[in-house]
GROMACS .gro file of C-alpha atoms in nm:
model
  450
    1MET     CA    1   0.509   2.583  -2.480
    2LYS     CA    2   0.751   2.370  -2.280
    3THR     CA    3   0.785   2.384  -1.904
    4ILE     CA    4   1.039   2.202  -1.691
    5CYS     CA    5   1.053   2.133  -1.321
    6LEU     CA    6   1.351   1.958  -1.163
    7ILE     CA    7   1.391   1.875  -0.796
    8LEU     CA    8   1.647   1.670  -0.605
    9ILE     CA    9   1.608   1.296  -0.550
   10SER     CA   10   1.546   1.360  -0.179
   11ALA     CA   11   1.227   1.536  -0.274
   12ILE     CA   12   1.056   1.314  -0.529
   13ALA     CA   13   0.692   1.417  -0.513
   14SER     CA   14   0.397   1.329  -0.730
   15LEU     CA   15   0.247   1.608  -0.933
   16GLY     CA   16  -0.051   1.387  -0.872
   17PHE     CA   17  -0.397   1.424  -1.008
   18SER     CA   18  -0.702   1.386  -0.789
   19GLY     CA   19  -1.018   1.258  -0.948
   20ARG     CA   20  -1.356   1.422  -0.918
   21ALA     CA   21  -1.645   1.266  -0.728
   22GLY     CA   22  -1.809   0.981  -0.916
   23GLN     CA   23  -1.501   0.890  -1.116
   24LEU     CA   24  -1.401   0.530  -1.158
   25ALA     CA   25  -1.277   0.370  -0.836
   26VAL     CA   26  -1.255   0.040  -0.652
   27THR     CA   27  -1.592  -0.017  -0.486
   28ALA     CA   28  -1.632  -0.102  -0.120
   29VAL     CA   29  -1.940  -0.313  -0.196
   30PRO     CA   30  -1.983  -0.438  -0.554
   31ASP     CA   31  -2.325  -0.412  -0.714
   32ARG     CA   32  -2.476  -0.510  -1.048
   33HIS     CA   33  -2.311  -0.213  -1.218
   34SER     CA   34  -1.962  -0.300  -1.095
   35LEU     CA   35  -1.700  -0.454  -1.317
   36ILE     CA   36  -1.555  -0.755  -1.133
   37LEU     CA   37  -1.185  -0.785  -1.213
   38TYR     CA   38  -1.122  -1.053  -0.950
   39ASP     CA   39  -1.384  -1.262  -0.774
   40GLY     CA   40  -1.159  -1.463  -0.547
   41LYS     CA   41  -1.093  -1.729  -0.809
   42THR     CA   42  -1.084  -1.577  -1.157
   43ILE     CA   43  -0.897  -1.265  -1.260
   44ALA     CA   44  -0.951  -1.065  -1.579
   45PRO     CA   45  -0.677  -1.111  -1.839
   46ILE     CA   46  -0.481  -0.815  -1.974
   47PHE     CA   47  -0.480  -0.753  -2.350
   48VAL     CA   48  -0.240  -0.495  -2.495
   49GLU     CA   49  -0.273  -0.382  -2.855
   50SER     CA   50  -0.011  -0.565  -3.061
   51ASN     CA   51   0.158  -0.253  -3.198
   52ALA     CA   52   0.195  -0.089  -2.856
   53ASP     CA   53   0.523   0.081  -2.769
   54ALA     CA   54   0.770  -0.136  -2.577
   55ALA     CA   55   0.739   0.100  -2.280
   56VAL     CA   56   0.363   0.031  -2.266
   57LEU     CA   57   0.417  -0.344  -2.281
   58ARG     CA   58   0.667  -0.324  -1.997
   59ALA     CA   59   0.429  -0.119  -1.778
   60ALA     CA   60   0.145  -0.364  -1.852
   61SER     CA   61   0.366  -0.641  -1.716
   62ASP     CA   62   0.410  -0.433  -1.399
   63LEU     CA   63   0.031  -0.412  -1.375
   64ALA     CA   64   0.005  -0.791  -1.387
   65ASP     CA   65   0.265  -0.810  -1.109
   66ASP     CA   66   0.065  -0.556  -0.907
   67PHE     CA   67  -0.249  -0.768  -0.936
   68ALA     CA   68  -0.043  -1.061  -0.807
   69ARG     CA   69   0.074  -0.851  -0.513
   70VAL     CA   70  -0.286  -0.770  -0.422
   71THR     CA   71  -0.463  -1.098  -0.503
   72ALA     CA   72  -0.183  -1.359  -0.517
   73THR     CA   73  -0.307  -1.431  -0.871
   74ARG     CA   74  -0.126  -1.298  -1.176
   75PRO     CA   75  -0.352  -1.227  -1.476
   76GLU     CA   76  -0.266  -1.365  -1.817
   77MET     CA   77  -0.097  -1.128  -2.060
   78GLU     CA   78  -0.279  -1.195  -2.386
   79LYS     CA   79  -0.156  -1.134  -2.740
   80MET     CA   80  -0.500  -1.224  -2.871
   81ILE     CA   81  -0.832  -1.155  -2.702
   82SER     CA   82  -0.969  -1.463  -2.530
   83THR     CA   83  -1.334  -1.499  -2.630
   84GLY     CA   84  -1.385  -1.746  -2.345
   85GLN     CA   85  -1.334  -1.467  -2.090
   86LYS     CA   86  -1.617  -1.213  -2.083
   87VAL     CA   87  -1.431  -0.947  -1.880
   88HIS     CA   88  -1.096  -0.805  -1.989
   89ILE     CA   89  -0.855  -0.523  -1.921
   90LEU     CA   90  -0.781  -0.367  -2.261
   91ILE     CA   91  -0.482  -0.137  -2.306
   92GLY     CA   92  -0.401   0.075  -2.610
   93THR     CA   93  -0.279   0.412  -2.732
   94LEU     CA   94  -0.509   0.634  -2.934
   95GLY     CA   95  -0.396   0.674  -3.292
   96GLN     CA   96  -0.195   0.353  -3.268
   97GLY     CA   97  -0.433   0.087  -3.141
   98GLN     CA   98  -0.699  -0.051  -3.372
   99LEU     CA   99  -0.938  -0.157  -3.097
  100VAL     CA  100  -0.924   0.161  -2.886
  101ASP     CA  101  -0.955   0.374  -3.200
  102GLN     CA  102  -1.258   0.172  -3.306
  103LEU     CA  103  -1.421   0.212  -2.965
  104ALA     CA  104  -1.357   0.589  -2.977
  105ALA     CA  105  -1.498   0.613  -3.332
  106GLN     CA  106  -1.812   0.423  -3.223
  107GLY     CA  107  -1.862   0.661  -2.932
  108LYS     CA  108  -1.818   0.384  -2.675
  109LEU     CA  109  -1.492   0.531  -2.545
  110ALA     CA  110  -1.513   0.894  -2.431
  111ALA     CA  111  -1.179   1.002  -2.580
  112ASN     CA  112  -1.275   1.367  -2.623
  113GLY     CA  113  -1.019   1.590  -2.452
  114ILE     CA  114  -0.766   1.306  -2.447
  115SER     CA  115  -0.682   1.236  -2.810
  116ASN     CA  116  -0.379   1.424  -2.951
  117GLN     CA  117  -0.291   1.565  -2.608
  118TRP     CA  118   0.034   1.531  -2.414
  119GLU     CA  119   0.046   1.243  -2.163
  120SER     CA  120  -0.332   1.217  -2.118
  121TYR     CA  121  -0.538   0.906  -2.052
  122ILE     CA  122  -0.878   0.759  -1.973
  123LEU     CA  123  -0.994   0.457  -1.773
  124GLN     CA  124  -1.347   0.356  -1.863
  125ILE     CA  125  -1.578   0.057  -1.830
  126VAL     CA  126  -1.705  -0.025  -2.180
  127THR     CA  127  -1.985  -0.270  -2.254
  128ASN     CA  128  -2.008  -0.483  -2.569
  129THR     CA  129  -1.642  -0.409  -2.617
  130ALA     CA  130  -1.568  -0.667  -2.885
  131PRO     CA  131  -1.709  -0.999  -3.004
  132GLY     CA  132  -1.704  -1.235  -2.708
  133ILE     CA  133  -1.632  -0.962  -2.452
  134ASP     CA  134  -1.932  -0.840  -2.257
  135ARG     CA  135  -1.749  -0.572  -2.059
  136ALA     CA  136  -1.396  -0.442  -2.026
  137LEU     CA  137  -1.193  -0.188  -1.842
  138VAL     CA  138  -1.031   0.013  -2.121
  139ILE     CA  139  -0.710   0.203  -2.050
  140ALA     CA  140  -0.630   0.437  -2.339
  141GLY     CA  141  -0.359   0.701  -2.357
  142SER     CA  142  -0.292   0.985  -2.595
  143ASP     CA  143   0.072   0.878  -2.627
  144ARG     CA  144   0.297   0.613  -2.478
  145ARG     CA  145   0.338   0.783  -2.140
  146GLY     CA  146  -0.029   0.870  -2.125
  147THR     CA  147  -0.108   0.500  -2.157
  148ILE     CA  148   0.159   0.414  -1.900
  149TYR     CA  149   0.020   0.664  -1.649
  150GLY     CA  150  -0.325   0.512  -1.702
  151ILE     CA  151  -0.183   0.169  -1.627
  152TYR     CA  152  -0.023   0.285  -1.303
  153GLN     CA  153  -0.341   0.474  -1.209
  154LEU     CA  154  -0.515   0.136  -1.200
  155SER     CA  155  -0.229   0.000  -0.985
  156LYS     CA  156  -0.292   0.277  -0.731
  157MET     CA  157  -0.667   0.212  -0.743
  158ILE     CA  158  -0.621  -0.151  -0.645
  159GLY     CA  159  -0.391  -0.055  -0.358
  160VAL     CA  160  -0.028  -0.059  -0.480
  161SER     CA  161   0.159   0.252  -0.366
  162PRO     CA  162   0.422   0.401  -0.599
  163TRP     CA  163   0.654   0.359  -0.299
  164TYR     CA  164   0.588  -0.014  -0.252
  165TRP     CA  165   0.955  -0.092  -0.328
  166TRP     CA  166   1.160   0.215  -0.232
  167ALA     CA  167   0.978   0.272   0.099
  168ASP     CA  168   0.839  -0.079   0.158
  169VAL     CA  169   0.481   0.049   0.169
  170PRO     CA  170   0.266  -0.258   0.244
  171VAL     CA  171   0.028  -0.380  -0.025
  172PRO     CA  172  -0.311  -0.477   0.123
  173LYS     CA  173  -0.434  -0.820   0.019
  174LYS     CA  174  -0.784  -0.843  -0.128
  175THR     CA  175  -1.020  -1.131  -0.196
  176TRP     CA  176  -1.207  -0.944  -0.470
  177LEU     CA  177  -1.161  -0.640  -0.691
  178ALA     CA  178  -1.447  -0.449  -0.849
  179LEU     CA  179  -1.466  -0.110  -1.020
  180SER     CA  180  -1.756   0.124  -1.071
  181GLY     CA  181  -1.812   0.487  -1.159
  182ASP     CA  182  -1.780   0.729  -1.447
  183PRO     CA  183  -1.474   0.739  -1.673
  184PHE     CA  184  -1.153   0.850  -1.502
  185LYS     CA  185  -0.989   1.109  -1.727
  186GLN     CA  186  -0.658   1.289  -1.691
  187GLY     CA  187  -0.579   1.567  -1.936
  188PRO     CA  188  -0.238   1.708  -2.015
  189PRO     CA  189  -0.026   1.805  -1.712
  190GLY     CA  190   0.042   2.170  -1.633
  191VAL     CA  191   0.418   2.106  -1.635
  192LYS     CA  192   0.534   1.928  -1.949
  193TYR     CA  193   0.863   1.787  -1.820
  194ARG     CA  194   0.858   1.687  -1.452
  195GLY     CA  195   1.148   1.514  -1.289
  196ILE     CA  196   1.447   1.482  -1.064
  197PHE     CA  197   1.823   1.533  -1.059
  198LEU     CA  198   2.028   1.250  -0.904
  199ASN     CA  199   2.275   1.493  -0.750
  200ASP     CA  200   2.517   1.465  -0.455
  201GLU     CA  201   2.458   1.094  -0.500
  202ASP     CA  202   2.798   1.003  -0.354
  203TRP     CA  203   2.653   1.045  -0.002
  204GLY     CA  204   2.369   0.796  -0.041
  205LEU     CA  205   2.253   0.648  -0.368
  206GLN     CA  206   2.595   0.574  -0.518
  207PRO     CA  207   2.748   0.380  -0.224
  208TRP     CA  208   2.419   0.196  -0.171
  209ALA     CA  209   2.410   0.088  -0.536
  210LYS     CA  210   2.780   0.001  -0.531
  211LYS     CA  211   2.787  -0.198  -0.209
  212THR     CA  212   2.433  -0.326  -0.161
  213PHE     CA  213   2.195  -0.319  -0.455
  214ASP     CA  214   2.423  -0.376  -0.756
  215PRO     CA  215   2.769  -0.482  -0.636
  216GLN     CA  216   2.829  -0.668  -0.961
  217PHE     CA  217   2.814  -0.340  -1.156
  218GLY     CA  218   2.972  -0.157  -0.864
  219ASN     CA  219   2.799   0.175  -0.924
  220ILE     CA  220   2.473   0.339  -1.031
  221GLY     CA  221   2.391   0.149  -1.347
  222PRO     CA  222   2.098  -0.001  -1.540
  223LYS     CA  223   1.973  -0.209  -1.246
  224THR     CA  224   1.946   0.098  -1.022
  225TYR     CA  225   1.810   0.323  -1.297
  226ALA     CA  226   1.536   0.067  -1.369
  227LYS     CA  227   1.405   0.107  -1.014
  228VAL     CA  228   1.430   0.488  -1.037
  229PHE     CA  229   1.248   0.492  -1.372
  230GLU     CA  230   0.964   0.274  -1.245
  231LEU     CA  231   0.912   0.498  -0.941
  232MET     CA  232   0.911   0.807  -1.161
  233LEU     CA  233   0.642   0.668  -1.390
  234ARG     CA  234   0.429   0.558  -1.095
  235LEU     CA  235   0.453   0.919  -0.970
  236GLN     CA  236   0.368   1.050  -1.320
  237LEU     CA  237   0.715   1.199  -1.365
  238ASN     CA  238   0.893   1.178  -1.699
  239PHE     CA  239   1.229   1.360  -1.687
  240LEU     CA  240   1.568   1.270  -1.536
  241TRP     CA  241   1.905   1.438  -1.500
  242PRO     CA  242   2.122   1.131  -1.422
  243ALA     CA  243   2.391   1.097  -1.157
  244MET     CA  244   2.701   1.295  -1.256
  245HIS     CA  245   2.947   1.324  -0.968
  246PRO     CA  246   3.308   1.204  -1.013
  247GLY     CA  247   3.241   0.881  -0.824
  248SER     CA  248   2.949   0.782  -1.049
  249THR     CA  249   2.970   0.606  -1.381
  250SER     CA  250   2.852   0.854  -1.643
  251PHE     CA  251   2.506   0.771  -1.775
  252GLY     CA  252   2.622   0.809  -2.135
  253ALA     CA  253   2.922   0.582  -2.082
  254VAL     CA  254   2.691   0.281  -2.047
  255PRO     CA  255   2.490   0.231  -2.370
  256GLU     CA  256   2.239   0.012  -2.185
  257ASN     CA  257   2.128   0.313  -1.979
  258ALA     CA  258   1.986   0.503  -2.278
  259VAL     CA  259   1.825   0.186  -2.415
  260LEU     CA  260   1.666   0.129  -2.074
  261ALA     CA  261   1.533   0.485  -2.052
  262ASP     CA  262   1.366   0.439  -2.390
  263LYS     CA  263   1.225   0.105  -2.281
  264PHE     CA  264   1.059   0.281  -1.985
  265GLY     CA  265   0.964   0.592  -2.181
  266ILE     CA  266   1.174   0.826  -1.966
  267VAL     CA  267   1.310   1.153  -2.110
  268ILE     CA  268   1.678   1.205  -2.032
  269GLY     CA  269   1.842   1.545  -1.991
  270SER     CA  270   2.159   1.676  -1.830
  271SER     CA  271   2.245   1.937  -1.571
  272HIS     CA  272   2.356   2.298  -1.605
  273CYS     CA  273   2.723   2.194  -1.634
  274GLU     CA  274   2.669   1.903  -1.876
  275PRO     CA  275   2.600   2.055  -2.219
  276MET     CA  276   2.471   1.828  -2.494
  277LEU     CA  277   2.416   1.533  -2.255
  278TYR     CA  278   2.792   1.514  -2.196
  279ASN     CA  279   2.919   1.478  -1.839
  280ASN     CA  280   3.247   1.669  -1.849
  281VAL     CA  281   3.357   1.561  -1.503
  282HIS     CA  282   3.555   1.285  -1.676
  283TRP     CA  283   3.712   1.520  -1.932
  284ASP     CA  284   4.090   1.460  -1.941
  285GLU     CA  285   4.262   1.794  -1.994
  286LYS     CA  286   4.606   1.629  -2.019
  287THR     CA  287   4.516   1.441  -2.335
  288ARG     CA  288   4.227   1.648  -2.475
  289GLY     CA  289   4.319   2.001  -2.383
  290ARG     CA  290   4.144   2.256  -2.165
  291TRP     CA  291   3.766   2.270  -2.129
  292ASN     CA  292   3.770   2.611  -2.293
  293TYR     CA  293   3.565   2.648  -2.609
  294ALA     CA  294   3.746   2.964  -2.714
  295LEU     CA  295   4.084   2.785  -2.710
  296ASN     CA  296   3.989   2.420  -2.773
  297ARG     CA  297   3.677   2.427  -2.989
  298ASP     CA  298   3.757   2.127  -3.211
  299ALA     CA  299   3.804   1.876  -2.928
  300ILE     CA  300   3.492   1.987  -2.739
  301HIS     CA  301   3.281   2.012  -3.055
  302ASP     CA  302   3.390   1.663  -3.162
  303THR     CA  303   3.283   1.524  -2.825
  304TRP     CA  304   2.942   1.691  -2.850
  305GLU     CA  305   2.896   1.556  -3.201
  306LYS     CA  306   2.971   1.201  -3.091
  307THR     CA  307   2.722   1.239  -2.806
  308ALA     CA  308   2.454   1.370  -3.043
  309GLU     CA  309   2.515   1.079  -3.277
  310ALA     CA  310   2.498   0.823  -2.993
  311HIS     CA  311   2.181   0.961  -2.830
  312GLY     CA  312   2.004   1.130  -3.119
  313GLN     CA  313   1.755   0.847  -3.166
  314TYR     CA  314   1.612   0.880  -2.815
  315GLU     CA  315   1.369   1.122  -2.649
  316ASN     CA  316   1.586   1.375  -2.470
  317VAL     CA  317   1.598   1.736  -2.356
  318TRP     CA  318   1.932   1.882  -2.468
  319THR     CA  319   2.102   2.133  -2.237
  320LEU     CA  320   2.271   2.416  -2.428
  321GLY     CA  321   2.549   2.655  -2.332
  322ILE     CA  322   2.865   2.584  -2.135
  323ARG     CA  323   3.013   2.612  -1.787
  324GLY     CA  324   3.340   2.492  -1.642
  325ILE     CA  325   3.423   2.132  -1.560
  326HIS     CA  326   3.171   1.984  -1.318
  327ASP     CA  327   3.035   2.287  -1.129
  328ALA     CA  328   3.304   2.544  -1.203
  329SER     CA  329   3.251   2.876  -1.378
  330MET     CA  330   3.306   2.909  -1.750
  331GLU     CA  331   3.671   2.979  -1.832
  332GLN     CA  332   3.719   3.345  -1.916
  333PRO     CA  333   3.723   3.421  -2.288
  334PRO     CA  334   3.887   3.739  -2.420
  335GLY     CA  335   3.693   4.056  -2.345
  336ASP     CA  336   3.528   3.942  -2.021
  337MET     CA  337   3.148   3.997  -2.047
  338PRO     CA  338   3.143   4.099  -2.417
  339GLY     CA  339   3.362   3.797  -2.487
  340LYS     CA  340   3.130   3.569  -2.288
  341LEU     CA  341   2.831   3.692  -2.486
  342ARG     CA  342   3.006   3.633  -2.819
  343LEU     CA  343   3.131   3.290  -2.715
  344MET     CA  344   2.797   3.172  -2.577
  345THR     CA  345   2.621   3.289  -2.893
  346GLN     CA  346   2.868   3.089  -3.103
  347ILE     CA  347   2.819   2.786  -2.879
  348PHE     CA  348   2.440   2.805  -2.923
  349HIS     CA  349   2.487   2.812  -3.300
  350ASP     CA  350   2.728   2.517  -3.304
  351GLN     CA  351   2.521   2.303  -3.065
  352ARG     CA  352   2.194   2.361  -3.249
  353GLU     CA  353   2.359   2.279  -3.580
  354LEU     CA  354   2.465   1.943  -3.433
  355LEU     CA  355   2.114   1.878  -3.302
  356ASP     CA  356   1.965   1.962  -3.639
  357ARG     CA  357   2.195   1.712  -3.812
  358HIS     CA  358   2.194   1.424  -3.567
  359VAL     CA  359   1.875   1.423  -3.356
  360THR     CA  360   1.551   1.257  -3.464
  361LYS     CA  361   1.229   1.454  -3.500
  362GLN     CA  362   1.027   1.145  -3.407
  363TRP     CA  363   0.930   1.308  -3.077
  364GLY     CA  364   0.855   1.644  -3.235
  365PRO     CA  365   1.080   1.953  -3.238
  366VAL     CA  366   1.406   1.880  -3.056
  367ALA     CA  367   1.355   1.982  -2.691
  368GLN     CA  368   1.631   2.213  -2.563
  369CYS     CA  369   1.692   2.410  -2.246
  370PHE     CA  370   1.930   2.671  -2.110
  371VAL     CA  371   2.003   2.686  -1.736
  372PRO     CA  372   2.133   3.025  -1.608
  373TYR     CA  373   2.278   2.880  -1.286
  374LYS     CA  374   2.511   3.080  -1.059
  375GLU     CA  375   2.746   3.296  -1.272
  376VAL     CA  376   2.552   3.222  -1.592
  377LEU     CA  377   2.253   3.439  -1.494
  378PRO     CA  378   2.457   3.764  -1.518
  379ILE     CA  379   2.558   3.659  -1.871
  380TYR     CA  380   2.191   3.619  -1.963
  381ASP     CA  381   2.101   3.949  -1.796
  382ALA     CA  382   2.380   4.121  -1.989
  383GLY     CA  383   2.185   4.063  -2.309
  384LEU     CA  384   2.247   3.703  -2.416
  385LYS     CA  385   1.998   3.609  -2.688
  386VAL     CA  386   1.866   3.260  -2.620
  387PRO     CA  387   1.686   3.108  -2.924
  388ASP     CA  388   1.310   3.147  -2.882
  389ASP     CA  389   1.231   2.774  -2.885
  390VAL     CA  390   1.479   2.698  -2.604
  391THR     CA  391   1.330   2.661  -2.255
  392LEU     CA  392   1.472   2.897  -1.992
  393VAL     CA  393   1.520   2.698  -1.671
  394TRP     CA  394   1.526   2.943  -1.381
  395VAL     CA  395   1.725   2.844  -1.074
  396ASP     CA  396   1.711   2.907  -0.701
  397ASP     CA  397   2.002   3.048  -0.499
  398ASN     CA  398   2.082   2.700  -0.355
  399PHE     CA  399   1.882   2.781  -0.042
  400GLY     CA  400   1.533   2.767  -0.189
  401TYR     CA  401   1.476   3.121  -0.318
  402ILE     CA  402   1.427   3.144  -0.696
  403ARG     CA  403   1.656   3.415  -0.835
  404ARG     CA  404   1.447   3.507  -1.137
  405LEU     CA  405   1.112   3.428  -1.296
  406SER     CA  406   0.997   3.511  -1.648
  407ASN     CA  407   0.902   3.873  -1.715
  408PRO     CA  408   0.607   3.955  -1.945
  409MET     CA  409   0.823   3.941  -2.259
  410GLU     CA  410   0.985   3.612  -2.159
  411ARG     CA  411   0.642   3.461  -2.096
  412THR     CA  412   0.566   3.492  -2.467
  413ARG     CA  413   0.864   3.277  -2.569
  414ALA     CA  414   0.779   2.958  -2.759
  415GLY     CA  415   1.025   2.762  -2.544
  416GLY     CA  416   0.851   2.853  -2.221
  417ALA     CA  417   1.023   2.830  -1.885
  418GLY     CA  418   1.107   2.587  -1.611
  419VAL     CA  419   1.258   2.563  -1.265
  420TYR     CA  420   1.565   2.387  -1.126
  421TRP     CA  421   1.516   2.394  -0.750
  422HIS     CA  422   1.704   2.251  -0.452
  423LEU     CA  423   1.561   2.110  -0.133
  424SER     CA  424   1.904   2.093   0.026
  425TYR     CA  425   2.248   2.224  -0.058
  426TYR     CA  426   2.584   2.052  -0.061
  427GLY     CA  427   2.881   2.277  -0.124
  428PHE     CA  428   3.127   2.516   0.035
  429PRO     CA  429   3.085   2.682   0.278
  430HIS     CA  430   2.744   2.544   0.383
  431SER     CA  431   2.650   2.179   0.342
  432TYR     CA  432   2.319   2.036   0.454
  433THR     CA  433   2.355   1.689   0.311
  434TRP     CA  434   2.146   1.495   0.559
  435ILE     CA  435   1.915   1.770   0.690
  436ASN     CA  436   1.633   1.925   0.490
  437THR     CA  437   1.677   2.288   0.592
  438THR     CA  438   1.428   2.423   0.340
  439ALA     CA  439   1.095   2.470   0.513
  440PRO     CA  440   0.790   2.313   0.344
  441ALA     CA  441   0.619   2.654   0.356
  442LEU     CA  442   0.906   2.806   0.157
  443MET     CA  443   0.884   2.522  -0.092
  444TRP     CA  444   0.512   2.584  -0.137
  445GLU     CA  445   0.561   2.959  -0.179
  446GLU     CA  446   0.849   2.943  -0.426
  447LEU     CA  447   0.709   2.665  -0.644
  448HIS     CA  448   0.369   2.834  -0.658
  449LYS     CA  449   0.542   3.151  -0.771
  450ALA     CA  450   0.706   2.950  -1.047
   0.00000   0.00000   0.00000
């Protein structure tokens, strides 16, 4: 069952995971049981299994940088285990890494409850790890993001906040680093896809990227997304709806963006008015006809097919259905509500046929969602049949109150459900761009309902 939670960039929050007492942690006073990662002079090297996903290798490099932030010493990134160093940090993904699989098979690594799960990981001190290695801190994930979350868990343990860059949280300097305790395990998260929507970005993120952070690109581009992606992973988020206002460069218009998301291991989706990962705000009606599927099917379908071909190799969540351009209502087909039902049903069929032909199954069944935002909810309530494997993403009323939640029948759907929820609202006639008018108590109540 898939679940989705999306919140605005102004409200990035960790769906963090607190460890139980006795779990692995940095020790205040090291003893003979502690694993010394840094003794003031020598720091343990980092070994990553050679067949690790590129996203894991990139995160491991961040870990080395984090050690340098804390100790002023950057550990070596090894391609082969150094037998001259008796303590290592070993990183691998279960089912892909020879060494971590061997340790699990020997019973040295407590991988039970982690293996074959979604985004799960373990950090454990293992003795007699391999020839020449007396002890090691092993970070093993169930998949690429599980391993990445384990890597960043160690970064937090040694004192690097996920907000070290975006909020300039100071990193405390340390003259030694030691770990002790039982294995630190994190099982699969309760919400499968957790992320943010870079929305109303023209009032903050877009001009900052354009004028300050990336003036060479002149907009929100790969350099800015790289910083967003890193923060998301450090907060154990995995899902992004990219910036999509008229002043922003469309995510899909820059091929490097999708490559970068894959390099980080971030899942890309698109908002309620961007079907099939296509941002229609740049649709030119003068040359391509109206954004009306009933009257201009071929042009719109061709665009969706090109998008599916361009992004089908990556891990995405594909938004189904249709609305008007940007945030407008769907153009009226013949027959009003009966016509809307017929048209939306046809659109589902056409979109899913494109996904079946062009999207890889490398990441499992193709993840899809339907977002009944604003005027779309009455269409759903009128009897629209959403395919069972498509996630229903319920939406609030723009002021923090969720309009609908799954009824008992909907809770049995294979696609599950999710939430698209606003912390602030920008739009006529009420705009609260710079003021968070949604009370934290309301946030707690509504999200716990969901």
